[in-house]
Every structure is written in C-alpha cells, then in structure tokens.
Coordinates of C-alpha atoms and ligand atoms in Angstrom, one line a residue:
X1 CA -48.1 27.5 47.9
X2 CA -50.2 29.5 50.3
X3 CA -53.6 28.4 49.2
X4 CA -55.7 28.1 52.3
X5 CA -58.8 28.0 50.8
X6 CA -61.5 26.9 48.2
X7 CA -60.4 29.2 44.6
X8 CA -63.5 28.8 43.5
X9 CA -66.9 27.0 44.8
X10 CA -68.2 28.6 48.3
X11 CA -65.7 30.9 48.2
X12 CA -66.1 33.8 51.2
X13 CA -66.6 37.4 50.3
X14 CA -63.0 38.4 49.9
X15 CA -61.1 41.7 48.5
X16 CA -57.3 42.2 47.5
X17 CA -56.1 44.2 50.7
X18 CA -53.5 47.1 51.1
X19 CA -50.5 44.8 51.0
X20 CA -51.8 43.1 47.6
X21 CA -52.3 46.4 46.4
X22 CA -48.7 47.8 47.5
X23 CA -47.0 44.1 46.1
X24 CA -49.0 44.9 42.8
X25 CA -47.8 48.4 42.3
X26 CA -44.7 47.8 43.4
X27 CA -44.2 45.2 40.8
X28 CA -45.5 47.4 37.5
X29 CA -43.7 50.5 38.6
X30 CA -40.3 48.3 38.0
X31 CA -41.6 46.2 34.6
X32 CA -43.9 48.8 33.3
X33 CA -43.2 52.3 34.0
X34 CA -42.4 54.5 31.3
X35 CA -43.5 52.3 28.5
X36 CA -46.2 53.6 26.1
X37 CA -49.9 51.7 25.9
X38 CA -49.8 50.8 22.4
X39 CA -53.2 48.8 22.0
X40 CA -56.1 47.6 24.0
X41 CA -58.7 45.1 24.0
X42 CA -61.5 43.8 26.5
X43 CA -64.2 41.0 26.2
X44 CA -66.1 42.7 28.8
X45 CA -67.1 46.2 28.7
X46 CA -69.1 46.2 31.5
X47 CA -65.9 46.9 33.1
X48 CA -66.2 50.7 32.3
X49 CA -69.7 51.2 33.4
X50 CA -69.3 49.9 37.4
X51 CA -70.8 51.7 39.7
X52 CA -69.4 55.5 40.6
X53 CA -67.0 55.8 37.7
X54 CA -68.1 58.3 34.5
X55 CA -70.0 56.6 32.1
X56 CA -68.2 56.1 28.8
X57 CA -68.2 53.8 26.4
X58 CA -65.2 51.3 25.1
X59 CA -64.2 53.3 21.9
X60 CA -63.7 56.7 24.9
X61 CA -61.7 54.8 26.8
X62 CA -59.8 53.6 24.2
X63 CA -59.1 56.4 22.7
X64 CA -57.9 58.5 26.5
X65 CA -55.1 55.7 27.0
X66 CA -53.9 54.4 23.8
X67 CA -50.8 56.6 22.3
X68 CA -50.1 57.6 26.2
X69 CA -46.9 56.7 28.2
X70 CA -47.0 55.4 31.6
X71 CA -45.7 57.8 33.9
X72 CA -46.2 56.5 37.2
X73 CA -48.3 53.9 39.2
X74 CA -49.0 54.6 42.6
X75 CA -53.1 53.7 44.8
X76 CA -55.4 54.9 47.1
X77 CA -56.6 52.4 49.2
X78 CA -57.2 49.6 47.3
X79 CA -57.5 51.2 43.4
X80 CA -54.6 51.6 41.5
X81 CA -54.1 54.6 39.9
X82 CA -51.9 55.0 36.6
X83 CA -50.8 58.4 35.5
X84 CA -50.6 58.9 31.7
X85 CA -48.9 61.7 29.8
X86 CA -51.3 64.3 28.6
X87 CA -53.3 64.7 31.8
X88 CA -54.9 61.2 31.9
X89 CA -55.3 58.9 35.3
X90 CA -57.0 55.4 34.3
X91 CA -58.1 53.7 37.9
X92 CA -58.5 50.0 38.0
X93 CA -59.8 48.5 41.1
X94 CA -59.0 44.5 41.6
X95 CA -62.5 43.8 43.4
X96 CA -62.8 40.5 44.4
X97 CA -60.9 38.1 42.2
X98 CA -59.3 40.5 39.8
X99 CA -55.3 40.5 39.6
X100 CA -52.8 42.5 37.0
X101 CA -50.0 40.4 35.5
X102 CA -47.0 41.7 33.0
X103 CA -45.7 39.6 30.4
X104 CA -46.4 38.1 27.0
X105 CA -49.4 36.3 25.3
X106 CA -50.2 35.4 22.0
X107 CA -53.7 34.9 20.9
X108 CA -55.1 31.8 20.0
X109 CA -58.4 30.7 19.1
X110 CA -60.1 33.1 21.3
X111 CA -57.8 32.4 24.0
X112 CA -54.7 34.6 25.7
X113 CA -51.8 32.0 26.1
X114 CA -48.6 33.2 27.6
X115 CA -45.4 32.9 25.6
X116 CA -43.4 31.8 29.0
X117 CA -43.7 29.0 30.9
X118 CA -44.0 29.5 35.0
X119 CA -46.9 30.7 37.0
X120 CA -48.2 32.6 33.9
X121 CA -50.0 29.5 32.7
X122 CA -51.6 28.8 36.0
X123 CA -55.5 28.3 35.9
X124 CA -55.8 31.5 38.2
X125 CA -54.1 34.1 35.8
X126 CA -56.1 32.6 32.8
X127 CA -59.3 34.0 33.3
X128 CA -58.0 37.5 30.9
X129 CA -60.7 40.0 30.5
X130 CA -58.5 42.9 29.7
X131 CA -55.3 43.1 27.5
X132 CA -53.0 45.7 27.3
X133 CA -49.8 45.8 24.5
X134 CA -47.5 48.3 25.7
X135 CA -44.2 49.6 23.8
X136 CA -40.8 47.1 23.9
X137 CA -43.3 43.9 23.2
X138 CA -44.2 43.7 26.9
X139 CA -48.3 43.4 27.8
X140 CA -50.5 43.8 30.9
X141 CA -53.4 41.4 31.4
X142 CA -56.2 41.8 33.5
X143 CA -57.0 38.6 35.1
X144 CA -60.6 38.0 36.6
X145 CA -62.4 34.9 37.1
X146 CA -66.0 36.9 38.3
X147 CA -65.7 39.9 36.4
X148 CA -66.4 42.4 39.2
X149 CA -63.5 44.5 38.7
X150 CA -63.6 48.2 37.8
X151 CA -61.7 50.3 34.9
X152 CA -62.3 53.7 34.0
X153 CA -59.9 56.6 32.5
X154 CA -60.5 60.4 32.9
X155 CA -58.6 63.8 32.3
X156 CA -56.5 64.5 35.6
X157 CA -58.3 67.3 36.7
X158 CA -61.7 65.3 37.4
X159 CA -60.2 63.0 39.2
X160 CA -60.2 64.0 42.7
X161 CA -64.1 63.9 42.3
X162 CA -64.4 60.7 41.6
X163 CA -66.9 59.1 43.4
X164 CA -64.1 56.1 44.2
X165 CA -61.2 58.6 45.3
X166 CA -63.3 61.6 47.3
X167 CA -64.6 60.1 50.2
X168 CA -61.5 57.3 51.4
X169 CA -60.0 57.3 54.9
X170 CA -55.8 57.3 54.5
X171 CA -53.6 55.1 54.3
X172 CA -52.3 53.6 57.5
X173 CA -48.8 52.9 55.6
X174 CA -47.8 56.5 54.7
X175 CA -45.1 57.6 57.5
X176 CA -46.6 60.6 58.7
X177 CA -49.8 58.8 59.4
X178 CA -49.5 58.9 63.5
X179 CA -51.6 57.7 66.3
X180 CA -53.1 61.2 67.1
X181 CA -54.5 61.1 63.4
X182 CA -55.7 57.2 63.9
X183 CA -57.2 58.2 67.9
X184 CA -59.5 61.1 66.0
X185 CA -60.5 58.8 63.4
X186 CA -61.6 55.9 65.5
X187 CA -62.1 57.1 68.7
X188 CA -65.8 57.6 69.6
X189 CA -67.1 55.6 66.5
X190 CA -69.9 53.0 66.9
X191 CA -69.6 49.4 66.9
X192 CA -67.6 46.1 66.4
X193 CA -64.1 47.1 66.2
X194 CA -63.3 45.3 63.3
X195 CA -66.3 46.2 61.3
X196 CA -64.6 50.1 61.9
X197 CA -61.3 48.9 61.0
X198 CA -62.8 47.7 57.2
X199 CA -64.3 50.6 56.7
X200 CA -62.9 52.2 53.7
X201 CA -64.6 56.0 54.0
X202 CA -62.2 55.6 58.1
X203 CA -58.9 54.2 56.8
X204 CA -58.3 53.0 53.7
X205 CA -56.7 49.5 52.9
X206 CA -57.7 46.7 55.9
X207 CA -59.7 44.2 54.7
X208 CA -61.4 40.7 56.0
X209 CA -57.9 39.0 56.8
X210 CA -55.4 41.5 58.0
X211 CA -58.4 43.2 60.7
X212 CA -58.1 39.4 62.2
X213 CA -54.6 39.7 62.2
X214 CA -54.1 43.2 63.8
X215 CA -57.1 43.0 66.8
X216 CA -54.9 39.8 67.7
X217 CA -51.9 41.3 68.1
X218 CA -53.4 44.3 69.4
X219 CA -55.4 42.1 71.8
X220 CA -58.4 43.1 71.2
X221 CA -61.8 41.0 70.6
X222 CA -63.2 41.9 67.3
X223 CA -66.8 42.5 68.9
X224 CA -65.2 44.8 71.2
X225 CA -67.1 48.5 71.0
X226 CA -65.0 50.5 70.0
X227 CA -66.6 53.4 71.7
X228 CA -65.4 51.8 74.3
X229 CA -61.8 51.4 74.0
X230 CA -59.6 53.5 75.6
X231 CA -56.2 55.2 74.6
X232 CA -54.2 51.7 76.0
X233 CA -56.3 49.5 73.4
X234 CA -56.2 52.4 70.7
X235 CA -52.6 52.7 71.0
X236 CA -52.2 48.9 70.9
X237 CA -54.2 48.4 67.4
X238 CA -52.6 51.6 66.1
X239 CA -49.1 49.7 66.7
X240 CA -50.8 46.2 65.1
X241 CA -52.2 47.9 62.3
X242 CA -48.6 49.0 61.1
X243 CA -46.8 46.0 62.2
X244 CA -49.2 43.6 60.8
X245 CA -49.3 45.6 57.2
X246 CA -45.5 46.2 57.1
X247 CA -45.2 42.3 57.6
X248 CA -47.3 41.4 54.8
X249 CA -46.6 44.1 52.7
X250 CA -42.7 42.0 53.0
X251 CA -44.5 38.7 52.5
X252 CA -45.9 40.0 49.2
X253 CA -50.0 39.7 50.7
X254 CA -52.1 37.1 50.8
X255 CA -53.1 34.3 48.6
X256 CA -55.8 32.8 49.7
X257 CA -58.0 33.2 46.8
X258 CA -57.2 34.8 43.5
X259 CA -54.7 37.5 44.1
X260 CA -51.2 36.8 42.6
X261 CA -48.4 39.1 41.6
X262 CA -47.4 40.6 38.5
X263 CA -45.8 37.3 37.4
X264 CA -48.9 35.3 38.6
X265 CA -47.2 34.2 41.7
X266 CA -48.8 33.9 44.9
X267 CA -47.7 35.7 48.0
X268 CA -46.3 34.2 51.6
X269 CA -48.3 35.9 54.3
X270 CA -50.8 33.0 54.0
X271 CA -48.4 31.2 55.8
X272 CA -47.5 33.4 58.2
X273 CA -50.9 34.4 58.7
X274 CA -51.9 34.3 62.9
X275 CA -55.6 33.8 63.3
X276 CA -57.5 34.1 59.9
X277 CA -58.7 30.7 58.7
X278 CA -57.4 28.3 61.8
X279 CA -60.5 27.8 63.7
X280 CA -59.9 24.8 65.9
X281 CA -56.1 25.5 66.3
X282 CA -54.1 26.3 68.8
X283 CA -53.5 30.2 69.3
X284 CA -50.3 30.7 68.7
X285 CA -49.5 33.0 71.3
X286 CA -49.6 29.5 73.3
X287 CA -52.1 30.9 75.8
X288 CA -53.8 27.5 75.4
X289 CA -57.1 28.6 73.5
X290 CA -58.1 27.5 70.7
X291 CA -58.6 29.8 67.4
X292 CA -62.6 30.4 67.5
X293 CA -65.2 32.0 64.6
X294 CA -67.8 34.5 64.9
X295 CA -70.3 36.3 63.2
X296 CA -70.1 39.9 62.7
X297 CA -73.1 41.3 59.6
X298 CA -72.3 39.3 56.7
X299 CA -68.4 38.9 57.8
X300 CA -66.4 36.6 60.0
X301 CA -64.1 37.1 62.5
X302 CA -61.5 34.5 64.0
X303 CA -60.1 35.2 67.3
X304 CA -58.2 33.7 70.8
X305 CA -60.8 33.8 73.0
X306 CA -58.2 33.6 76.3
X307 CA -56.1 36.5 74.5
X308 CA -58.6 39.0 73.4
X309 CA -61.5 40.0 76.0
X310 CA -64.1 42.1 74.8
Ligands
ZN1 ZN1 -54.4 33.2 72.9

C-alpha cells in the first residue's frame, strides 16, 4: 500500500490533487450515474456553511437534492460538481482528508458499517460525516477524519458565481489547453515557481506533491523566479505538467494521507512518485545527488539539487 506517511499525528498540510479528483469522478460516473438521491443524512452541518458557498441551512439542502437524479459528475479544479435533474448542481470539495466512497452500510449504534468486506472497513473510510441512499440500494458516504470538507447545493443558474467556481485557473488536463495558453498565464508572474504552480486562481488542480514531481522533470529548482524563466524552461514544465498528471491520473493519485477511491482503495502513484517525500535518497535521475528539502511560506519542496539549478 502506498502509505508514505503519518495518516494522522503531524500530518503536513495536504489536499486531494487533480489526479485524485479525476480517479474520484471517474469512479461515480460508472457506479452512480443516473441513480436517484433517495435520502440524506449528515452529523455535521457545518459542512454547508464553509466559507464562499450560500448560506443555507440542512433542511434547504435537503430538500434541493433529495427526489433528484444524478445526471452527470464531472470538477473544476479540485471540487466535484454533480448535476441534478431540475436545474440543481451540488459542489463537494474533498479539502484535506475528505474522500467519497459508493457502496453499502447499515447503521448501527450510531455507527455506518459497510455490508462488504474489503477496503470499505478500513479505519480511513470510517470516519462518515455524510450519507447518501441513492435509488437500486446503492449509497455514497462522505468520509472525513477533520471535517474540513465543503458541501453546498444551488439552482444551476447561480452557479457560475459561486465564489469557489468564478475565479479558477484551467485545467491543465483538458486537450486544448496548449503551451501558448500556459506561457501567458505564467509568464511574467512573481515568485518561487512552485508557489505559481499551486496557485489555484493560475491553473487549477497542482497541489503540494505533483508541483515536486513536475519542476523535477522539467528541471527546474522550485525557488526558481519564475519571472525569470525563459520560453526553454516554460516549455519544459508545460511538457512535465501534462506528463506528470497523465501519469498519475493512470496510477489512480496519490495515497499518502487520506485519499482513497470510490471503493476505499488507495492509489499507486505513491510508489511511483520521483522526489516528494525521499529526502536523503538518491535522485533517481542517477545524477548522484541526493533528494534535498526546502522551505518555501508554510510549504515544502523536495528537489535534486545537481538536476535542478535555480
Ligand atoms: Zn539529480
């Protein structure tokens, strides 16, 4: 299993990415698409009243999705967006440690236990805060141990206000997403080159672990300015960016925390991963550096310092 660090104490500030995200959606568009939400229930409220969404209570939200069918999943950026008949779009966003799973639970004494065995019963998927019962007897459960997570459901034509939706960069994935359209985004910005890469509001989906993974294929130091970078280096993390998403995006994302599938399994790129987490190894471009940490604001950064000069 591709658990490369602590799940719970002294844990690093760390976000599903755009391949977690993609694995995700991927994975309720084939189990849940087209069934009906027939029923929901939540421990914690809260979850409707995060910052940036409308406010409205739990009986509104209720009512918006309950009776509607499922038309399609799809995300931007990081939240997932579901559209439901009648006009309605509910948005979760994971946040930190949040992760949907489909199956089938039965309540007992206060507790969501799943009916099958497998990575359902797992400690990780056990931490429900939101349940779903959908038409044919199948249920989505919203898993998250801290509870920072984000739910909220609108009437379509407000959505593309939304605080959450209005202001993010796109998506590196989508084909027609080209290095002239990366160059004018990036180009000329100010500051550590992967602190620009993570910025949502620039391009939507690179997080902590894949912006390690993409400036070492690209070559590029992550405290490199990246007013400073010409069209060679540009060009060179434009080419990373896609390659290193693509990969994981195959590898079903990252594990290293909390995110798991909709089945509660964990995905492979945390063994596959390049740079992120091996401080003290070898680089395994075979350069012969060694794997080194910095500090960049409240982030890390691991790097090859032989491979990627600043
Ligand atoms: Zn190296």
């Amino acid at each position: 299993m591709a658990i490369i660090g602590p799940t719970c104490a002294g844990r690093q500030k760390y976000m599903p990415e755009l391949p977690e995200v993609q694995t995700t959606i991927d994975g309720l568009n084939r189990k849940i698409k087209g069934l009906t939400i027939t029923g929901v229930w939540t421990d914690w409220p809260k979850y409707l009243s995060a910052k940036g969404g409308p406010a409205s209570g739990w009986k509104n939200f209720k009512e918006t999705v309950v009776g509607r069918k499922i038309l399609k999943i799809w995300r931007i950026g990081k939240n997932i967006i579901f559209n439901l008949s009648g006009e309605k779009i509910m948005l979760i966003h994971q946040k930190m440690t949040g992760h949907l799973l489909v199956g089938e639970w039965s309540a007992r004494h206060g507790r969501w236990v799943p009916k099958q065995k497998g990575a359902l019963v797992e400690k990780v998927n056990s931490y429900i805060h939101i349940m779903f019962s959908l038409s044919e007897g199948k249920m989505m459960a919203f898993s998250d141990m801290r509870k920072f997570g984000k739910i909220l459901a609108i009437n379509k034509e407000n959505f593309e206000n939304l605080e959450d939706i209005k202001n993010i960069g796109p998506d590196p994935l989508v084909p027609n997403f080209k290095f002239g359209d990366f160059k004018k985004l990036i180009a000329g910005r100010r500051g550590p080159t992967k602190k620009i890469l993570m910025d949502q509001n620039i391009i939507s989906g690179i997080g902590n672990i894949y912006a390690d993974e993409i400036l070492f294929i690209a070559k590029v130091h992550p405290l490199s300015r990246t007013e400073k970078l010409n069209d060679k280096k540009l060009k060179q993390i434009f080419n990373a960016v896609k390659k290193i998403l693509k990969k994981a995006v195959k590898l079903r994302g990252t594990s290293t925390y909390d995110y798991r599938d909709t089945a509660g399994k964990p995905g492979h790129y945390g063994k596959a991963r390049l740079v992120y987490q091996r401080k003290d190894e070898k680089c395994p471009n075979r350069c012969g550096g060694i794997i080194r940490k910095v500090k960049i604001g409240q982030r890390s950064a691991h790097f090859c310092p032989i491979c990627q000069k600043v």
